[in-house]
XYZ file of C-alpha atoms in Angstrom:
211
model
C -6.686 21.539 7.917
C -3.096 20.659 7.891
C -1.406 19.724 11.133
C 0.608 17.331 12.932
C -0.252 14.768 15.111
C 1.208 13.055 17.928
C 4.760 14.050 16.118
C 4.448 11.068 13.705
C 1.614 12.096 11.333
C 0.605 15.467 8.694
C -2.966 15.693 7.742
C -2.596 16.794 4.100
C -5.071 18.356 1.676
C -3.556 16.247 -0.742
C -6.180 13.747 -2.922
C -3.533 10.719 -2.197
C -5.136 11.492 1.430
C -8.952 11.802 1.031
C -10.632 11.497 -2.082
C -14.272 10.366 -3.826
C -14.512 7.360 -5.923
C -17.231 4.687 -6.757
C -19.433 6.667 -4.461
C -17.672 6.686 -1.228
C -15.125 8.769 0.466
C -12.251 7.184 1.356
C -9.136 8.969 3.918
C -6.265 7.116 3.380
C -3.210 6.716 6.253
C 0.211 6.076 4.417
C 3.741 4.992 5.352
C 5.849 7.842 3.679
C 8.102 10.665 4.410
C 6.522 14.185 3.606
C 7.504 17.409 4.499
C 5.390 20.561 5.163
C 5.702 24.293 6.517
C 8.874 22.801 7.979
C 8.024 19.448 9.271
C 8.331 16.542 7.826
C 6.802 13.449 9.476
C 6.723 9.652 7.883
C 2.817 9.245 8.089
C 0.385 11.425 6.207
C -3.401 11.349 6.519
C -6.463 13.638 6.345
C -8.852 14.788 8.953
C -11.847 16.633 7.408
C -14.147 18.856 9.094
C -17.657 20.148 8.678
C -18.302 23.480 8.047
C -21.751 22.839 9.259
C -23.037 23.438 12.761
C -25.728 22.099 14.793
C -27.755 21.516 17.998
C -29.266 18.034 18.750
C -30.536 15.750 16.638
C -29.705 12.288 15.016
C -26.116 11.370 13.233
C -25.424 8.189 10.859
C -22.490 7.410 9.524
C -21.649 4.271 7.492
C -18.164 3.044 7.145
C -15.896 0.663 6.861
C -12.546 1.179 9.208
C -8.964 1.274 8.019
C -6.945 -2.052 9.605
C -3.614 -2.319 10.751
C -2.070 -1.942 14.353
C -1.214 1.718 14.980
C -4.458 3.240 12.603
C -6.762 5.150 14.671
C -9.378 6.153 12.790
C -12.195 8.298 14.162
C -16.039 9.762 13.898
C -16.314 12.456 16.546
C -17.831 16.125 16.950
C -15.989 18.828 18.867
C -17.682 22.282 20.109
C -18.029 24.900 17.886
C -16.478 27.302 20.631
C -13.443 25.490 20.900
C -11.083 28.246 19.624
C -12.603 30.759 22.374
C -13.137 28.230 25.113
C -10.539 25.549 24.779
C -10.718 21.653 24.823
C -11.971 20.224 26.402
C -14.335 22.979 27.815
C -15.816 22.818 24.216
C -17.024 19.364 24.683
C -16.398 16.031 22.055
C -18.244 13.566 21.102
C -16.569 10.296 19.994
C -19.374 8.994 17.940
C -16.699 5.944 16.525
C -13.596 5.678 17.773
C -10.966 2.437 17.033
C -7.496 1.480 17.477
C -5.482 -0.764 15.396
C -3.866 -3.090 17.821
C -7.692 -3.815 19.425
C -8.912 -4.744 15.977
C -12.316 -6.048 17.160
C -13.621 -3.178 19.508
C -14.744 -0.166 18.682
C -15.954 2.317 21.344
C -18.285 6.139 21.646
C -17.559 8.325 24.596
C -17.415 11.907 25.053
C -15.190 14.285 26.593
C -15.990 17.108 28.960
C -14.217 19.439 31.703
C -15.256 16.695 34.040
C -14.445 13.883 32.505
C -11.798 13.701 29.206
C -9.006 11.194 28.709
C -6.679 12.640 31.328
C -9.570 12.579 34.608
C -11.463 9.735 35.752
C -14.609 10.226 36.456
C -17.837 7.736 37.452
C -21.021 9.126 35.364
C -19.171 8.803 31.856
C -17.654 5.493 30.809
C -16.419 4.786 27.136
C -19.173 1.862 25.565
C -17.408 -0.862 23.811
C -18.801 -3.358 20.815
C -16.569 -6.147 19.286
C -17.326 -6.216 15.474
C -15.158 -8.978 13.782
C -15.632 -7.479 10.279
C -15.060 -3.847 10.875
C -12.664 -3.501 7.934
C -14.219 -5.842 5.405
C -18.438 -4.463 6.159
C -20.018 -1.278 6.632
C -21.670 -0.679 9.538
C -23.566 2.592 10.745
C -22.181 4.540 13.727
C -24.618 6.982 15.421
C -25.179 9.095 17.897
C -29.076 10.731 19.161
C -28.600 13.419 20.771
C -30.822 15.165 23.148
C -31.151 18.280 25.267
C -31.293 14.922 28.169
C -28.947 12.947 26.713
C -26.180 11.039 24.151
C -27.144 7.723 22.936
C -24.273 5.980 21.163
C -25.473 3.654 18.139
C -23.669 0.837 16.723
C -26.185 -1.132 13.877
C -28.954 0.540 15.669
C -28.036 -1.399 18.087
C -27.355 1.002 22.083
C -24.044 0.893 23.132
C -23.478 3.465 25.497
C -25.666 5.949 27.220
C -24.410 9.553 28.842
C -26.953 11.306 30.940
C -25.332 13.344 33.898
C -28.451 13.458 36.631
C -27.207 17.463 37.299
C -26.184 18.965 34.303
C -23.133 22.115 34.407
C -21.098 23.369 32.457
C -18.421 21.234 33.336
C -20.132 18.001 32.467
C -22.665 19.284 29.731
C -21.134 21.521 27.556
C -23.572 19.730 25.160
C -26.361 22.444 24.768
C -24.138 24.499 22.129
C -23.419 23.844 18.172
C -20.991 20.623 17.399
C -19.536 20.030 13.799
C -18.415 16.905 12.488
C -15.075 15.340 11.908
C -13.812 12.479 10.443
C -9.922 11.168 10.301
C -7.445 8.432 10.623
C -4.484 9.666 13.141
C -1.461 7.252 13.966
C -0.674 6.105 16.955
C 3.475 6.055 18.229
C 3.029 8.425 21.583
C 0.326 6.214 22.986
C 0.726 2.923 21.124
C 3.001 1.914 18.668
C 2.737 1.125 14.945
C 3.337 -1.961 13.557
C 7.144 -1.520 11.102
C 5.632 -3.241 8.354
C 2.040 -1.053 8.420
C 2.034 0.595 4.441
C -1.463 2.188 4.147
C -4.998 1.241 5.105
C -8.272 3.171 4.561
C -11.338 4.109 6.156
C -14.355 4.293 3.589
C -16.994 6.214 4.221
C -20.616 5.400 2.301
C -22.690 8.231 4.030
C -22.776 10.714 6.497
C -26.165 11.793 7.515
C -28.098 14.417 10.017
C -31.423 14.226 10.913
C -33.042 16.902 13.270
């Protein structure tokens, strides 16, 4: 999928953007003027998604995250229904999500009608880990999810749990198919990017569903 982001960044098809070698995938953020369809922006990226869809179950992925203040790379699931119901009535799960210029934490959450980034609500609240080595060691982001609830997985270890006590539509959208996405946006809009940032990767060893 090619499309802008935030006005700074294309997600290109390109292999200088996401490629396979020495058994890993790696999506690779860069520092460089490209034009497309029209645009041209001075970041390019990938953002790959899943063509396969699912209900509940378990998801691993191990990875080691791109560094540099302004990369904001991200492991997340959207609805399958999105393009007939909207975001974020479709419901997302952020099964990794990290930001450059809080190089230590990375954080799960999820997004719903009654809660997303622009509302605050009280029954969902993003989980947080500090991991000092997050760009230099793999480590395995997961989620388990239920027909009860969203676990959020960081080494195995529980990091965040979302179980609304009354379930709707508004705050459980999770009972319909999800499909996977991986990427590394750039900030600017919402935090900026450091002048001197040239590329950085995220490398991915595995990505793995168990149901």
């Amino acid at each position: 999928v090619v499309s802008s982001y935030l006005n700074v960044l294309l997600n290109t098809d390109r292999l200088d953007n996401a490629f396979v070698s020495d058994g890993t995938l790696k999506i690779v953020a860069k520092k460089e003027q490209y034009s497309l369809a029209g645009s041209t922006k001075s970041y390019t990226s990938a953002r790959l998604n899943s063509k396969f869809e699912f209900t509940y179950g378990r998801i691993d992925v191990r990875a080691k995250l791109p560094k540099g203040v302004g990369t904001w790379p991200a492991i997340w699931t959207l609805g399958s229904n999105i393009t007939s119901v909207g975001w974020p009535a479709c419901g997302e799960i952020d099964i990794m999500e990290h930001w450059g210029h809080k190089p230590t934490k990375v954080s799960g959450a999820i997004h719903t009608i009654a809660c997303s980034g622009v509302t605050n609500c009280e029954e969902a609240k993003i989980g947080e880990k500090a991991i000092n080595d997050y760009d230099s060691a793999f480590h395995i982001y997961s989620i388990e999810w239920t027909s009860e609830s969203i676990r959020f997985n960081v080494d195995n270890q529980l990091l965040y749990s979302y179980n609304p006590p009354t379930k709707t539509n508004e705050n459980w959208p999770f009972y319909q198919n999800q499909f996977i996405l991986l990427n590394v946006a750039m900030g600017a809009d919402w935090f900026n990017i450091d002048t001197n940032f040239n590329q950085s990767t995220m490398e991915i060893d595995y990505v793995r569903v168990y149901q």
